[in-house]
GROMACS .gro file of C-alpha atoms in nm:
model
   83
    1THR     CA    1   0.996   0.433  -1.548
    2PHE     CA    2   0.971   0.330  -1.912
    3SER     CA    3   1.117   0.643  -2.065
    4SER     CA    4   1.242   0.978  -1.952
    5GLN     CA    5   1.340   1.309  -2.099
    6LYS     CA    6   1.435   1.623  -1.915
    7ASN     CA    7   1.173   1.662  -1.639
    8VAL     CA    8   0.924   1.424  -1.813
    9GLN     CA    9   0.890   1.050  -1.747
   10ILE     CA   10   0.661   0.777  -1.873
   11ILE     CA   11   0.564   0.544  -1.590
   12GLY     CA   12   0.342   0.242  -1.532
   13ALA     CA   13   0.119   0.243  -1.225
   14LYS     CA   14  -0.207   0.128  -1.066
   15VAL     CA   15  -0.475   0.339  -0.897
   16LEU     CA   16  -0.507   0.198  -0.543
   17GLU     CA   17  -0.799   0.417  -0.437
   18GLY     CA   18  -1.000   0.702  -0.588
   19SER     CA   19  -0.899   0.819  -0.934
   20ILE     CA   20  -0.635   1.021  -1.117
   21LYS     CA   21  -0.697   1.276  -1.392
   22THR     CA   22  -0.492   1.436  -1.668
   23GLY     CA   23  -0.357   1.769  -1.546
   24SER     CA   24  -0.365   1.665  -1.180
   25PRO     CA   25  -0.086   1.787  -0.959
   26VAL     CA   26   0.066   1.495  -0.763
   27THR     CA   27   0.271   1.457  -0.450
   28ILE     CA   28   0.553   1.202  -0.490
   29ILE     CA   29   0.598   0.986  -0.180
   30ARG     CA   30   0.894   0.753  -0.127
   31ARG     CA   31   0.915   0.530   0.182
   32ASP     CA   32   0.641   0.734   0.358
   33ASN     CA   33   0.827   1.064   0.297
   34VAL     CA   34   0.713   1.337   0.060
   35ILE     CA   35   1.003   1.397  -0.179
   36GLY     CA   36   0.844   1.636  -0.427
   37GLU     CA   37   0.561   1.720  -0.663
   38GLY     CA   38   0.479   1.676  -1.028
   39THR     CA   39   0.198   1.702  -1.281
   40VAL     CA   40   0.021   1.430  -1.482
   41LEU     CA   41   0.051   1.538  -1.846
   42GLU     CA   42  -0.114   1.237  -2.011
   43LEU     CA   43  -0.288   0.911  -1.914
   44GLN     CA   44  -0.338   0.582  -2.100
   45ALA     CA   45  -0.543   0.284  -1.989
   46GLN     CA   46  -0.525  -0.032  -2.204
   47LYS     CA   47  -0.330   0.162  -2.471
   48ILE     CA   48  -0.612   0.418  -2.507
   49LYS     CA   49  -0.558   0.784  -2.413
   50THR     CA   50  -0.799   0.890  -2.140
   51ASN     CA   51  -0.862   1.186  -1.911
   52GLU     CA   52  -0.930   0.982  -1.598
   53VAL     CA   53  -0.834   0.642  -1.454
   54LYS     CA   54  -1.041   0.489  -1.175
   55GLU     CA   55  -0.962   0.267  -0.875
   56GLU     CA   56  -0.797  -0.075  -0.931
   57THR     CA   57  -0.697   0.011  -1.290
   58GLU     CA   58  -0.344  -0.017  -1.428
   59PHE     CA   59  -0.233   0.269  -1.650
   60GLY     CA   60   0.055   0.450  -1.812
   61ALA     CA   61   0.123   0.815  -1.740
   62LYS     CA   62   0.345   1.091  -1.867
   63VAL     CA   63   0.453   1.281  -1.556
   64GLU     CA   64   0.638   1.611  -1.540
   65SER     CA   65   0.866   1.643  -1.236
   66THR     CA   66   1.218   1.754  -1.157
   67LEU     CA   67   1.258   1.428  -0.959
   68ASP     CA   68   1.289   1.077  -1.101
   69VAL     CA   69   0.995   0.857  -1.008
   70ALA     CA   70   1.128   0.521  -0.884
   71PRO     CA   71   0.962   0.179  -0.850
   72GLY     CA   72   0.758   0.170  -0.529
   73ASP     CA   73   0.695   0.546  -0.521
   74VAL     CA   74   0.338   0.661  -0.456
   75LEU     CA   75   0.187   0.942  -0.662
   76GLU     CA   76  -0.092   1.104  -0.465
   77PRO     CA   77  -0.308   1.344  -0.669
   78PHE     CA   78  -0.445   1.652  -0.499
   79VAL     CA   79  -0.678   1.939  -0.583
   80MET     CA   80  -0.586   2.301  -0.514
   81VAL     CA   81  -0.876   2.514  -0.392
   82THR     CA   82  -0.857   2.892  -0.390
   83LYS     CA   83  -1.097   3.106  -0.188
   0.00000   0.00000   0.00000
């Protein structure tokens, strides 16, 4: 975590597989246990704002969550589908 305000943190991360998009809801996983959820508010790759970051790319993100994201946590984006 580089910076944090109430419920908003700026983190550095790397996409291990797939991609992550601005506005994506994420599940926060710590030591193989789901500890909460958040939302990606903003993404930056190589100091340029972007809407999507693809696999194997390092990026910065502004994440909204009531939990503090810690080093080693996994953020797993998901898509909600309504029928």
